Structures are given as C-alpha cells and as structure tokens.
Coordinates of C-alpha atoms and ligand atoms in Angstrom, one line a residue:
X25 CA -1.2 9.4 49.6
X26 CA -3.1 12.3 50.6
X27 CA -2.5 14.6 47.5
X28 CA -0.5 17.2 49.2
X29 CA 2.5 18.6 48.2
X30 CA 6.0 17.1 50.0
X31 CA 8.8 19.5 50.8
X32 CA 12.2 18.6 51.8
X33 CA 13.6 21.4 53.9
X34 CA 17.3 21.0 54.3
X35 CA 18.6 23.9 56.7
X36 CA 21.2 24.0 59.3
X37 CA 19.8 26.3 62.0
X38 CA 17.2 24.9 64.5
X39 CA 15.3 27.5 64.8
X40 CA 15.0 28.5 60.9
X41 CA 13.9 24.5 60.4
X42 CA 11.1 24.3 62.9
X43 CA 9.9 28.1 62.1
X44 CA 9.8 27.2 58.1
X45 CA 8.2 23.9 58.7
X46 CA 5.6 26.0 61.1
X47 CA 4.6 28.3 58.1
X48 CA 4.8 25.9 54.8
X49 CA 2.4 22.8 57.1
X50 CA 0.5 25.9 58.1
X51 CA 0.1 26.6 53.8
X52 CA -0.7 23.0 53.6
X53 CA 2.3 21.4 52.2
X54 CA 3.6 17.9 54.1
X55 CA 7.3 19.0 55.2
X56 CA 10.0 16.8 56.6
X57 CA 13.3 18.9 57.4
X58 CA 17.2 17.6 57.4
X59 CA 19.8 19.3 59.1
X60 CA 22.6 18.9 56.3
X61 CA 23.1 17.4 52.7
X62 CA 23.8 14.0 54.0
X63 CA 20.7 13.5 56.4
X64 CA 19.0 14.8 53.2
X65 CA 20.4 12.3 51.1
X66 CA 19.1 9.7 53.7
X67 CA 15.4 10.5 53.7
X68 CA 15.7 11.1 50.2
X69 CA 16.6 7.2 49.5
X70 CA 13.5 6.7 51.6
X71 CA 10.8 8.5 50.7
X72 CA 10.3 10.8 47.4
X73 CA 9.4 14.2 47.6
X74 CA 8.4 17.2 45.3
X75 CA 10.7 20.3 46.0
X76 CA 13.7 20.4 48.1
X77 CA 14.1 24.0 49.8
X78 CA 18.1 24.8 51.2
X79 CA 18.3 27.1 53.8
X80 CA 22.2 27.5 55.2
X81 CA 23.9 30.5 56.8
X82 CA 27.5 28.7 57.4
X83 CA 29.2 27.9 54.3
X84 CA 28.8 25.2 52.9
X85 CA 30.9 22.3 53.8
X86 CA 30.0 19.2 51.3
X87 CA 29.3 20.3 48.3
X88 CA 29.8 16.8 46.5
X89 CA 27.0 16.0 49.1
X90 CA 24.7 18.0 47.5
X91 CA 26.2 17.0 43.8
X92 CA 25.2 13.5 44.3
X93 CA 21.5 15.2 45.6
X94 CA 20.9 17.0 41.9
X95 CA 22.0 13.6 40.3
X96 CA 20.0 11.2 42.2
X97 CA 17.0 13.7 41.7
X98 CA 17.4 15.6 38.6
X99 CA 13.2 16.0 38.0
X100 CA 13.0 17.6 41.7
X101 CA 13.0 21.4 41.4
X102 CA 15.6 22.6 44.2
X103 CA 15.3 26.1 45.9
X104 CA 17.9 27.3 47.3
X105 CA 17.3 30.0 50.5
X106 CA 20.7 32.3 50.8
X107 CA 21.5 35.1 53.0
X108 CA 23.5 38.3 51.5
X109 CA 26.4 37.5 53.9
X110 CA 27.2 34.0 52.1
X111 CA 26.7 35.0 48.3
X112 CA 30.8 34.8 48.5
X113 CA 30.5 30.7 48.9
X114 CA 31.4 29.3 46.0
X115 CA 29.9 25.9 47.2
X116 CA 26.5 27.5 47.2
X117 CA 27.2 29.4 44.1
X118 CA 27.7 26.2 42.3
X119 CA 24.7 24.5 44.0
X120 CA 22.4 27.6 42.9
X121 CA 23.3 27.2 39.0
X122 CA 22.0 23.6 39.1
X123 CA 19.1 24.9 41.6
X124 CA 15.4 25.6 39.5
X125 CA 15.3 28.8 41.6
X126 CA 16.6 30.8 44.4
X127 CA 15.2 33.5 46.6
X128 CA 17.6 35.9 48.8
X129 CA 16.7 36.5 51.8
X130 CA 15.5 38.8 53.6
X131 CA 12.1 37.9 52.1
X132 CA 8.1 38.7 52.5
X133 CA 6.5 35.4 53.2
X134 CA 4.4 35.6 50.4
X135 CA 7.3 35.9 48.2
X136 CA 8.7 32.8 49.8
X137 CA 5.5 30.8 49.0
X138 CA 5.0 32.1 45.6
X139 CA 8.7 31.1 44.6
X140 CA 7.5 27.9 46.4
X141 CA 4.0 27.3 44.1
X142 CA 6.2 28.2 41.3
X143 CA 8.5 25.4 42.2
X144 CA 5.2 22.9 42.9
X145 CA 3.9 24.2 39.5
X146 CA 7.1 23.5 37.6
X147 CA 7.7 19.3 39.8
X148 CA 3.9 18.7 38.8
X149 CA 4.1 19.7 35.3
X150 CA 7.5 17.8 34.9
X151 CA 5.5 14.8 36.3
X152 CA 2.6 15.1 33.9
X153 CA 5.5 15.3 31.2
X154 CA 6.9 12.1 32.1
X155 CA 4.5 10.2 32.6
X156 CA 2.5 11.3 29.3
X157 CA 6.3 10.4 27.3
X158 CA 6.1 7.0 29.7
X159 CA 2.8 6.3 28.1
X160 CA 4.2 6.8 24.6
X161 CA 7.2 4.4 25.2
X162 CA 4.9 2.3 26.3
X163 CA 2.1 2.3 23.4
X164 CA 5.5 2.3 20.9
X165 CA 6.8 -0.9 22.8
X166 CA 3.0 -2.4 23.1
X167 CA 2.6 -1.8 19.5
X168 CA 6.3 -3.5 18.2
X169 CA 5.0 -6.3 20.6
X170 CA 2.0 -7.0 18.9
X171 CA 3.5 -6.7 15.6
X172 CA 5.9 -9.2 16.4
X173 CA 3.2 -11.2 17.8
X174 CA 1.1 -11.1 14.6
X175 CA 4.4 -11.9 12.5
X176 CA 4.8 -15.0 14.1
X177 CA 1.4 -16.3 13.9
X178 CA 1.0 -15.0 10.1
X179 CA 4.2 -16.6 9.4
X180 CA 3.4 -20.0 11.1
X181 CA -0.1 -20.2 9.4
X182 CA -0.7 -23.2 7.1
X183 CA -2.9 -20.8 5.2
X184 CA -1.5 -18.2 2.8
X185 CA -2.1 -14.6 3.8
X186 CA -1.8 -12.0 1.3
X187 CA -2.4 -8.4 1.8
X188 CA -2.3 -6.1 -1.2
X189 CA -2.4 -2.4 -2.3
X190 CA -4.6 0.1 -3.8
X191 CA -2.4 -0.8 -6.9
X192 CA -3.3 -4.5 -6.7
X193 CA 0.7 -5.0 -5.6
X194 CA 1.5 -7.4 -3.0
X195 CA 3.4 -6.1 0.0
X196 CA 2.8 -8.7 3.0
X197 CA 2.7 -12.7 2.2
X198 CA 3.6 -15.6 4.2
X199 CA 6.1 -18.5 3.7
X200 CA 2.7 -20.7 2.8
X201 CA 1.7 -18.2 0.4
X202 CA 4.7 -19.2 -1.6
X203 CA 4.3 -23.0 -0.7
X204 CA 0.3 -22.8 -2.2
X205 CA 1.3 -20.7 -4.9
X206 CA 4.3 -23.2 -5.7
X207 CA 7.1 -20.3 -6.2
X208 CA 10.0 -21.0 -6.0
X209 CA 12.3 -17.9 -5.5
X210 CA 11.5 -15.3 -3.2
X211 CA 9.0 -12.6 -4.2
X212 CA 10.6 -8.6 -3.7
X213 CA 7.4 -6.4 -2.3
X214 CA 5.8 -4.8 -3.8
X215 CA 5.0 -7.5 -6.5
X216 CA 1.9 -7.1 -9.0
X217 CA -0.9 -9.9 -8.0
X218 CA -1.1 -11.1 -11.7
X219 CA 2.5 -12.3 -11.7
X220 CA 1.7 -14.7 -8.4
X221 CA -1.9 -15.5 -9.2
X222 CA -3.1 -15.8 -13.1
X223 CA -6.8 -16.1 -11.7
X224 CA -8.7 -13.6 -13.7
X225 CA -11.7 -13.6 -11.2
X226 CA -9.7 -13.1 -7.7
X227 CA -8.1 -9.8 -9.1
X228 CA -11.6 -8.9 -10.2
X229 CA -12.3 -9.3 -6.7
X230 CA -9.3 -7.4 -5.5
X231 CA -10.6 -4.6 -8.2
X232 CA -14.3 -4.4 -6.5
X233 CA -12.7 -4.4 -3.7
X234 CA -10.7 -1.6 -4.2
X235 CA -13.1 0.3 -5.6
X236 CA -15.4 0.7 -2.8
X237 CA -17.9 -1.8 -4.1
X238 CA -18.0 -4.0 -1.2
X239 CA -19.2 -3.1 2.6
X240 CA -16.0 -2.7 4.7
X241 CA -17.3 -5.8 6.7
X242 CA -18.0 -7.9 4.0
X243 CA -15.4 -10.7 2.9
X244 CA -15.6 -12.4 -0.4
X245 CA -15.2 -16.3 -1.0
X246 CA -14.4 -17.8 -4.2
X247 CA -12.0 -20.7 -5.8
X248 CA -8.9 -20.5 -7.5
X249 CA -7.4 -23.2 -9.3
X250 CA -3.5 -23.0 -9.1
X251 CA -2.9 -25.7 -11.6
X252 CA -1.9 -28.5 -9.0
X253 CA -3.9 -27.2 -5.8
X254 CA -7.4 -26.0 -5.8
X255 CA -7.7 -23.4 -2.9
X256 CA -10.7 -21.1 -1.2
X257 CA -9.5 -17.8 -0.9
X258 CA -11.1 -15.2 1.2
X259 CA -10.7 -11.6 0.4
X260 CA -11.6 -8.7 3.0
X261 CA -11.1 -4.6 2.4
X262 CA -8.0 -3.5 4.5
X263 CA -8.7 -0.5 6.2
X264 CA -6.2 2.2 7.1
X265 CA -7.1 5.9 9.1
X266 CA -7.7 9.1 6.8
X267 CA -8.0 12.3 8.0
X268 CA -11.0 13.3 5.9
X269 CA -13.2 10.4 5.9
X270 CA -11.9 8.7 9.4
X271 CA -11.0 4.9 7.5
X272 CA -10.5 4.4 3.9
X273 CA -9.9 1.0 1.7
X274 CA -6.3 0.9 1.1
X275 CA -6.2 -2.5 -0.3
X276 CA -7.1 -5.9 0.4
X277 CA -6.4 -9.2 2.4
X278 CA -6.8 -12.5 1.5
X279 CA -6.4 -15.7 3.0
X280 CA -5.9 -18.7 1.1
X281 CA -7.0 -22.6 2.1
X282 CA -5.7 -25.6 0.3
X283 CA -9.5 -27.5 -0.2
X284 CA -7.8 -30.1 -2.5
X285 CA -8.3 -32.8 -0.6
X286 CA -11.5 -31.9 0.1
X287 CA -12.5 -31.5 -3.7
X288 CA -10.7 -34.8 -4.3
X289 CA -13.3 -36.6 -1.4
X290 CA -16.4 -34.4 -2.3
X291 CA -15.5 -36.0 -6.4
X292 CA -15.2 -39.6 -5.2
X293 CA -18.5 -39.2 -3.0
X294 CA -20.1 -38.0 -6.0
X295 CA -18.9 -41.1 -8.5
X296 CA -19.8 -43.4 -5.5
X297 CA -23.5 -41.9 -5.1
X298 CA -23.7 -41.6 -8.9
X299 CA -22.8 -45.0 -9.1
X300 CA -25.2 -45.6 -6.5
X301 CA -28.3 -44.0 -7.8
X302 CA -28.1 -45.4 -11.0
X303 CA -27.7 -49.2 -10.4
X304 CA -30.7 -48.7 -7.7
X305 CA -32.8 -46.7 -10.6
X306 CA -33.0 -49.8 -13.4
X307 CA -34.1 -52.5 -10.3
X308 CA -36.9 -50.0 -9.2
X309 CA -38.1 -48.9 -12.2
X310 CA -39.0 -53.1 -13.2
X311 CA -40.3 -53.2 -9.7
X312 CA -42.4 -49.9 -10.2
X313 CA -43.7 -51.6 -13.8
X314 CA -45.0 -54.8 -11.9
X315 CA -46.9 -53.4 -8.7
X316 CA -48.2 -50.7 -12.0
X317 CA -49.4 -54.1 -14.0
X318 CA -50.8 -55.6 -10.5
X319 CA -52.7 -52.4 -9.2
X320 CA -54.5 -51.9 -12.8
X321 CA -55.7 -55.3 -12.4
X322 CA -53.4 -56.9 -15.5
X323 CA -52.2 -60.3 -13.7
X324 CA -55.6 -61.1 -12.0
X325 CA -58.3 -58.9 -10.2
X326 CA -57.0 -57.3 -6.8
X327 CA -58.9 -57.2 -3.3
X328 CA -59.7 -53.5 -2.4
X329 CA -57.2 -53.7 0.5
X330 CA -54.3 -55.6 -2.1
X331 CA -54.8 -52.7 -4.1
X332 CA -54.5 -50.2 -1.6
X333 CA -51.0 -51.8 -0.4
X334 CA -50.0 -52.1 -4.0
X335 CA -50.5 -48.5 -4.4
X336 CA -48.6 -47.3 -1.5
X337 CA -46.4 -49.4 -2.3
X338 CA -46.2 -47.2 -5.7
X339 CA -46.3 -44.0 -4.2
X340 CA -42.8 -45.0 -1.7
X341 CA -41.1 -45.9 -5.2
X342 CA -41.7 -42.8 -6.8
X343 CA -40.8 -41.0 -3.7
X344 CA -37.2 -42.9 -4.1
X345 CA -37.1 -42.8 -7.9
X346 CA -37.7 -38.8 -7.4
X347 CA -34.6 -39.0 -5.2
X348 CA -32.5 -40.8 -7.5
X349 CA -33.5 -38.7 -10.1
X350 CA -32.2 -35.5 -8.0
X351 CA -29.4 -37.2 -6.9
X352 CA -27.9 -37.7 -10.6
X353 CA -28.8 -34.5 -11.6
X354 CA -27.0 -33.0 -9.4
X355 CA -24.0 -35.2 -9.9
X356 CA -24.5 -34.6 -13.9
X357 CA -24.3 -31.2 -12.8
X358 CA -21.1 -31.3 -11.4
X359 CA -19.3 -32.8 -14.1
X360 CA -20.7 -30.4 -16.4
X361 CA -22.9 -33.0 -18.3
X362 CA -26.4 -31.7 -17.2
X363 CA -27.2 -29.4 -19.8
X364 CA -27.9 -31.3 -22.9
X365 CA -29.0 -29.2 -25.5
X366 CA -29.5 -25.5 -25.8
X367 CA -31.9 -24.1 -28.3
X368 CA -34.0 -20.8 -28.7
X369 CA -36.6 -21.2 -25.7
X370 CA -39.7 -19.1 -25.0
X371 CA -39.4 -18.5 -20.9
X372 CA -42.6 -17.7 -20.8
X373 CA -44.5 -20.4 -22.0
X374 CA -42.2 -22.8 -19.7
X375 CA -43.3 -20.8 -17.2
X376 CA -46.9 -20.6 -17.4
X377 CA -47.1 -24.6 -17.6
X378 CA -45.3 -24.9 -14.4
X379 CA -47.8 -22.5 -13.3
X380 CA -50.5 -24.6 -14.9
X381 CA -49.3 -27.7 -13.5
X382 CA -49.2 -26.4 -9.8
X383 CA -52.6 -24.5 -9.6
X384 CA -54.2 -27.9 -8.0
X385 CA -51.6 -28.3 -5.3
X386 CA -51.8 -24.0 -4.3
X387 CA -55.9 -24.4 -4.7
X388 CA -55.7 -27.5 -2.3
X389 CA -53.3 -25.2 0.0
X390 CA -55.8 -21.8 -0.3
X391 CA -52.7 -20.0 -2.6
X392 CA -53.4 -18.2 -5.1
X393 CA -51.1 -18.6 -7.9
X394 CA -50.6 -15.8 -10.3
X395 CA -48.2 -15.3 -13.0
X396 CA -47.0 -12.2 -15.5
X397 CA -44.9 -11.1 -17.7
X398 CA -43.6 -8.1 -19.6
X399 CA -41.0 -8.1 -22.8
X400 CA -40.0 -11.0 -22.9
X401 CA -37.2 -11.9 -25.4
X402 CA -35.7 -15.8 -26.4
X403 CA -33.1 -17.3 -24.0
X404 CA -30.8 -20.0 -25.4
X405 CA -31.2 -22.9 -22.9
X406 CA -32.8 -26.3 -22.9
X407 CA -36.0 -26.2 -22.2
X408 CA -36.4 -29.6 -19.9
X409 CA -34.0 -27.9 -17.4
X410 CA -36.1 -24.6 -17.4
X411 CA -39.1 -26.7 -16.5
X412 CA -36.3 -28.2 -13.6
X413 CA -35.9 -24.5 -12.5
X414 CA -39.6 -22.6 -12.3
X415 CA -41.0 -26.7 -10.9
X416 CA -38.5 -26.5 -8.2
X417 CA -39.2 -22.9 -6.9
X418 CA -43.0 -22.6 -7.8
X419 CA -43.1 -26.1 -5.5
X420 CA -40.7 -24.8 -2.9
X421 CA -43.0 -21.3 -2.6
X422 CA -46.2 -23.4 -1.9
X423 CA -45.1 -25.8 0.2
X424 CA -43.1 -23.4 2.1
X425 CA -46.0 -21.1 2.4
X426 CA -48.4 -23.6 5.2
X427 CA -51.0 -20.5 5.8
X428 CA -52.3 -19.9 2.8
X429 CA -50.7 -16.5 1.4
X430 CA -50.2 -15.9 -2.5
X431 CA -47.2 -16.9 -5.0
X432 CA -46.7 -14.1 -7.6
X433 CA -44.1 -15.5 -10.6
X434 CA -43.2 -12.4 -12.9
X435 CA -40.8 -12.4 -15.5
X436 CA -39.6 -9.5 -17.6
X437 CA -37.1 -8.5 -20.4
X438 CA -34.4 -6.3 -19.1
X439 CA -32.3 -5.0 -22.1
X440 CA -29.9 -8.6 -22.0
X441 CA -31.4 -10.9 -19.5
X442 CA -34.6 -11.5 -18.4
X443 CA -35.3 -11.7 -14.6
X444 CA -37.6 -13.9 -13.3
X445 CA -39.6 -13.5 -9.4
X446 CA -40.7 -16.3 -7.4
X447 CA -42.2 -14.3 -5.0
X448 CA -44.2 -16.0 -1.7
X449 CA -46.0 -14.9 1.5
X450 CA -44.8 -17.6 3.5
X451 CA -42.8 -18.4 6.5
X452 CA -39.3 -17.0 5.3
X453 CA -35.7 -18.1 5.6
X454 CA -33.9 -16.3 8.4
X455 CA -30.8 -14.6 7.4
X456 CA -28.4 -17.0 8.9
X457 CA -29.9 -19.5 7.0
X458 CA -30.0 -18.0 3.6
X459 CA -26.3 -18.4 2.6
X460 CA -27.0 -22.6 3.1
X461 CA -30.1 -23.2 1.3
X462 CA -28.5 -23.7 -2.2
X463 CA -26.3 -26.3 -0.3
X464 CA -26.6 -29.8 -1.4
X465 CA -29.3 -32.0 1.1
X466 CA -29.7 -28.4 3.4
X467 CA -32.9 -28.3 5.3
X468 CA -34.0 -25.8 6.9
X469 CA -35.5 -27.2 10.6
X470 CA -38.8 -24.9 10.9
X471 CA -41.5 -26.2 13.2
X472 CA -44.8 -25.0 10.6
X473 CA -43.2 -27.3 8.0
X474 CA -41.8 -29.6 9.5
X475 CA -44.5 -32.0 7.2
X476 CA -42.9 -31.4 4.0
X477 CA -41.0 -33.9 2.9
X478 CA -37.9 -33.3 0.6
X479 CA -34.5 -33.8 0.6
X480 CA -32.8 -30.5 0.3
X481 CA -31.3 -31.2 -3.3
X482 CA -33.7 -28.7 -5.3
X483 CA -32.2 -25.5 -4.8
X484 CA -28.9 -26.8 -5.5
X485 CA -30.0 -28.3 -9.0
X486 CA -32.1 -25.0 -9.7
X487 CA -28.5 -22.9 -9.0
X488 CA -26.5 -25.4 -11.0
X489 CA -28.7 -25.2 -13.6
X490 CA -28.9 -21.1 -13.9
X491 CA -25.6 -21.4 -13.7
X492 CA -25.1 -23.8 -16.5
X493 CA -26.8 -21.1 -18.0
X494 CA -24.2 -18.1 -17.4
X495 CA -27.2 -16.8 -15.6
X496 CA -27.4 -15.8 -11.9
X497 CA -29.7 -16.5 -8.8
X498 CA -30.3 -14.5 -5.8
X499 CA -32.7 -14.4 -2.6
X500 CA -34.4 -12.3 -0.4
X501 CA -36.2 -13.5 2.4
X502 CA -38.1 -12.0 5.9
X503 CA -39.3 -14.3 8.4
X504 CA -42.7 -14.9 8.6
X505 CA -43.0 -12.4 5.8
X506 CA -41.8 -14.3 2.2
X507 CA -39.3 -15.5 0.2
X508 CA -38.2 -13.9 -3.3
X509 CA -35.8 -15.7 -5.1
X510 CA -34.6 -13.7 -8.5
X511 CA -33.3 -15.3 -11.5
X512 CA -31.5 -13.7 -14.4
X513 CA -30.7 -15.4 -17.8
X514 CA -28.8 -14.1 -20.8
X515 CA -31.1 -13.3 -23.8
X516 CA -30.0 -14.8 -27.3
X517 CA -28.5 -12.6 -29.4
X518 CA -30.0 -11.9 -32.4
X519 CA -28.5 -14.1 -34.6
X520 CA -29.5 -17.0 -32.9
X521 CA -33.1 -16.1 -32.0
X522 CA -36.0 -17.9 -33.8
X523 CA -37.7 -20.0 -31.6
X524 CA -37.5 -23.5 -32.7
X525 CA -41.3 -25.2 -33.1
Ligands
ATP612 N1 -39.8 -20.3 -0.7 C1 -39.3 -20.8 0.4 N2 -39.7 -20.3 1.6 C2 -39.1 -20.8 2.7 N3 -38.1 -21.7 2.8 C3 -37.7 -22.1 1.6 C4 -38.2 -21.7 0.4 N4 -37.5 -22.4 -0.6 C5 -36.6 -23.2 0.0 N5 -36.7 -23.0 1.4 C6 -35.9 -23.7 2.4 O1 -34.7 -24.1 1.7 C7 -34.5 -25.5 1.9 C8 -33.8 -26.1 0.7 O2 -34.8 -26.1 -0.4 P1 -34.6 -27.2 -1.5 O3 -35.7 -27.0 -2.5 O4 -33.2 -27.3 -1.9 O5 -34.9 -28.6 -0.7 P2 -36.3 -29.2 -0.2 O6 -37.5 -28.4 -0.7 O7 -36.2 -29.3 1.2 O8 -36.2 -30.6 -0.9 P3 -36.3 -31.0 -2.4 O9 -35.0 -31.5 -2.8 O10 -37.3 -32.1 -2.5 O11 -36.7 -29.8 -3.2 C9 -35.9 -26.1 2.2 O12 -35.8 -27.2 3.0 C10 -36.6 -24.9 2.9 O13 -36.3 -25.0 4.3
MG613 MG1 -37.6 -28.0 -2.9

C-alpha cells in the first residue's frame, strides 16, 4: 500500500466518471469508479476503500442497493454529489441522511476537494479511533488472560501463596495455603494474618515490611512452626502504582515451603554424625595418649626419624580431634545444649587473650594485630564459648588475610550491647558468597588460600553461639579489600552484674 487515499466513485454518466476520476488522480487520490450501486457493491466486497463519492442525475433506481452499501460499510464516510433537478428523489433524499456529507452541484472544484479532504479527514480519524479502542479490547482481553493464567498456576502450586494488605489482612491465598496452614473451613477475604498464622515473628515481618523498612527488591526468609509442619516462608513488598510517588508498598506476599521433611533428615544426620564423632573421639584420644608417652621418650628412647613419624602422627590426630570437637559443637548447638553456664563475663579480657594467643601466628604471617576497646559493660554469657567466638574470627581474619595487611579487633559499650569488630585487610568474600559462609562445612574456593586447611564449621558455631546469646552477627566484606564481621551482645542488667572472680 502506497499511503494514498482510495476513493470509490459511483456515478452513472460516462463522461462525469472519467472527468472526476481525471481531477481527484490528478489531486493524488487512487480512484476506482462504478457505474451503479450494485457494481459498487462488487468492488466493494473486493477491495476496501476510504470515501465513496455518488454522483447520479437519473433518479435513483435501487435504493435497497445502496442500503445494504451504508450497512456493509458503516465507518466509510459517503458523499453524496446531487444536481438541483433531482433534490425531489426521495431515494437520494434518504441515501443523503445516512451520507457524512453532500455537496450540490453546480460546484467550484476546490469546494469539491475540500468537502472531499474533509471526508479523508473524518475516514482517517475514525480509523485511528478504532484501532486505538482495538488496542484497548485487546490489552483488557490480554490482561483477563494472564490473570487467569496466574490463577491457575497460583492455585496449582504445592507452595502456599499469601498476599496481604497494608492492614496485615489477607486477601489472595491458595488452596495449599489452607492445606500448610491445616484450616479447615474456608477463609472470607479479607482475613486478619494473626487468625491463620500465630507466628509472632512473620507478622513482624509483614509490619517491616509494610512500613517501608525493607528495599522493594528485597525478600525476607524466616521459619515458622505451624505446630505439625515446619515451613520457610518467604516474604516480598507488593507493589502497586501511585500517582505521587510512581510505586508504593501496599502489602506483602509470601510464599510458604513445607521443609519438614527436610528438618526431619537434616535432625537424623545430625544424631548420626553426633553419634559418630563421639564414639571416634574416646578411641583417638587413648591413641593420642600413647604416640604422646612414645614421642616424649616414656616407653624406651626413640630414633630421631621414629620420633619425627610419631609426631606427625600427633599433629594428624589433633587435626581430627579438632574436627570432632567442631562437629559436636555444632550438633550441641542445635539441640540447644551448647551453652552451659552463663555468668557475669568481662568481654574484654576474653578478648585480649585471644588476641594474646594469636600474636605468634599474625607475627609469623607479617599482621599486625591490634586490639581496643571503649566502655565496656558485663555480658551474661559463658565465658568458654566467648573464647569459641573472638578464636574463631581472630583465626579466620589471619589466615584469610595471605599478604600480610592488619587485623584491628575493637569492642565498645553501646548503651545495651556491646559491639564487637573483627576487622581485616585481606582478600574478602565476594557478595554472592557472603549469605553462605555461616553455612555449616561452606568453603569459600579462592585460589590465594587455597593452603588453609579448615572445614567450614567455624562460622557456623561462632553464629550459633551469638545467637545462644540473644546477640546478633553481621558481615561486610570487599574483595581484595577486607572482611568486618560485627558482633552485638546484650549487656547484663544491673542486677545481675558483678563479675564473678
Ligand atoms: N575474614 C575472612 N576473610 C575472608 N574469608 C573469610 C573470612 N572468614 C571466613 N571466610 C570464608 O568463610 C569460610 C567459612 O569460614 P569458617 O570459619 O566457617 O570455616 P573455615 O575457616 O574454612 O574452617 P574452620 O571450620 O576450621 O574454621 C572460609 O572457608 C572462608 O572462605
Ligand atoms: Mg574458620
């Protein structure tokens, strides 16, 4: 199509056909002419055109003819041309009522093509018109299909989707919701959250959520315990337009995962390697006692090269009895058993004999080792787990940190904790990696330290430790710039807080 305009001329005098086809080609319109209503009708069914111009000086003999034309073709402005001498027709009187326009003649010829522009204005605007309401019908029907669409996958989800309110209401679930949640009768929206969910920290969630807290692209994982069904819930801000601020949070989304057999597994891996560990600990510590009594010479003097197996020998057993020793700690952790006693503890001094006790190991690496602190105030904690804690992360800062570089530890009273830096210049922990490094046995693969032994339990016992604690632990890391990891602990209150001797 070359863009121009198409004109159906309909007239029944020769002469007047090929004279107006002469002057509207010559005005650059693309004209095909008919010599009465049904020839029109004919090319019509073929080919679409923009206007229709009727020129007839005999009355007009079909008029149902050119009834069925306006039907068929009720967008395409008609312009009728009429003489004075056939105004008395009443064929082409009717036909000019249902006609856009019509121009009597005699006529100038620009009056003839400005009624015909007007009548190309008015088909080109009527086409823009319906196609712009075509686009609608189509975004509407798009739209109803892809909320079908997302019905039926939401509803055919094994995992529960819930999507609340700024009012913490529920107003979309699925049928698993109800099956995870174990309800029986069906749930009228909008529903407060607390009468579904009694979990005290997921609607704190939904409450940070709602109140702007969290980044719009942030989603928030946590546990909840239903009673008989431990899921992982994932809560995300739902978004919806605003005229002043573009998107706004108008509530939240959460999907929920039944981990319950998962937990079950991960609890019967954990009895198994308890049980594990600790009938391999008694048979190596006996066997750690004897190659002790032969390398010091007790049960008869030793060749220098006897000796020197011996005390490899030693060195492999403490390497294991250091994992076993891990590996229960962490599975004391987990059933809650780890923290023995909890009594009035200076953080400080803990501190500064971990310090102490690594200074040889950062001298041999060229670190320098520095530690400070500022107001410090009692925690209530046991103090062998502290040690566990500033051991673990004083070790992991040096041998982390293969160039050299420094390791600041501060730690400082902040009104009801006391926050604690393990600061290092070393190689750092990219950010994909951060969120697994308090993972249990998670190593990160990094090809300057890839010498340092270790089994990836540390973090995990320092986290389930501070935890143990009611304390928190966070980390901020750059890569080939250091690692800060930043502990805080509850202070005692003062009731409780004379440091025991
Ligand atoms: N200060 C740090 N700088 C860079 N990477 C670190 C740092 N601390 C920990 N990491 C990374 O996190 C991983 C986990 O640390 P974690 O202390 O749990 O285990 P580990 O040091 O490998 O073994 P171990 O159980 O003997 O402590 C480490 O393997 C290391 O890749
Ligand atoms: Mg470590």
């Amino acid at each position: 199509m070359d863009g121009k305009t198409r004109i159906l001329f309909v007239g029944d005098e020769n002469h007047h056909r090929e004279s107006y086809e002469r002057l509207l080609t010559g005005s650059g319109y693309e004209v095909i002419t008919a010599e009465d209503g049904q020839a029109a009708l004919d090319i019509l069914a073929k080919r679409q055109f923009d206007i229709t111009l009727l020129d007839f000086n005999m009355p007009i003999e079909d008029q149902k003819v050119f009834e069925t034309l306006f039907k068929t073709h009720p967008h395409m402005p008609v312009v009728v041309l009429t003489g004075n001498e056939t105004t008395d027709d009443n064929a082409l009187e009717s036909i000019k009522k249902s006609a856009y326009d019509f121009i009597t003649k005699p006529f100038k010829t620009d009056q003839f093509l400005l009624t015909v522009k007007r009548a190309t204005d008015k088909s080109n605007a009527g086409k823009k018109e319906r196609q712009a309401q075509e686009e609608i019908i189509q975004t509407l029907f798009d739209f109803n299909t892809e909320k079908k669409r997302l019905k039926t996958i939401i509803n055919c989800m094994a995992n529960g989707v819930m999507v609340t309110n700024s009012n913490l209401e529920i107003i979309l679930y699925n049928p698993a919701l109800i099956r995870l949640m174990g309800i029986s009768e069906e749930i009228k929206n909008p529903v407060p959250v607390s009468r579904i969910i009694n979990d005290k920290s997921l609607i704190s969630t939904l409450e940070k959520i709602q109140s702007g807290e969290c980044q719009v692209d942030e989603s928030i994982s946590q546990e909840v315990n239903t009673g008989t069904r431990v899921l992982r819930a994932i809560s995300a801000p739902a978004l919806a337009p605003d005229r002043n601020v573009f998107w706004k949070v108008a509530g939240a989304v959460t999907v929920f995962e039944d981990i319950s057999a998962f937990k079950q597994l991960d609890l019967m891996k954990s009895d198994f390697l308890n049980m594990v560990a600790h009938e391999l600990r008694s048979p190596l510590v006996s066997i750690r006692q004897l190659n002790s009594v032969l390398s010091e010479g007790l049960a008869g003097a030793l060749q220098e090269k006897q000796k020197d197996f011996v005390n490899r020998g030693i060195k492999k057993i403490d390497a294991l009895l250091e994992l076993i020793n891990d590996l229960l700690d962490v599975a004391k952790i987990e059933a809650g058993k780890y923290v023995r006693q909890k009594v009035p503890t200076d953080i400080g001094k803990i501190i500064e004999e971990a310090v102490s006790i690594m200074a040889p190991r950062a001298d041999e690496q060229g670190i320098t080792l520095s530690f400070s602190c500022q107001d410090l105030k009692p925690v209530e904690a046991d103090p062998k787990n502290m040690e566990e804690i500033f051991n673990n992360l004083i070790s992991n800062a040096i041998n982390y940190s293969p160039g050299g570089g420094s390791v600041t530890v501060s730690a400082k009273g902040m009104g009801d904790y006391v926050e604690i830096k393990v600061a290092d210049t070393g190689v750092g922990i990219s950010s994909e990696e951060l969120p697994k490094i308090f993972d249990k046995f998670y190593r990160v693969k990094h090809p300057k330290t890839r010498q340092v032994t270790g089994t990836g339990l540390g973090l995990a016992i320092v986290k389930g430790v501070v935890e143990a604690h009611h304390g928190n632990i966070d980390v901020e890391s750059i890569v080939d710039k250091g690692t800060t990891f930043r502990i805080r602990i509850p202070v005692m209150t003062e009731s409780k807080s004379s440091i025991r001797p």
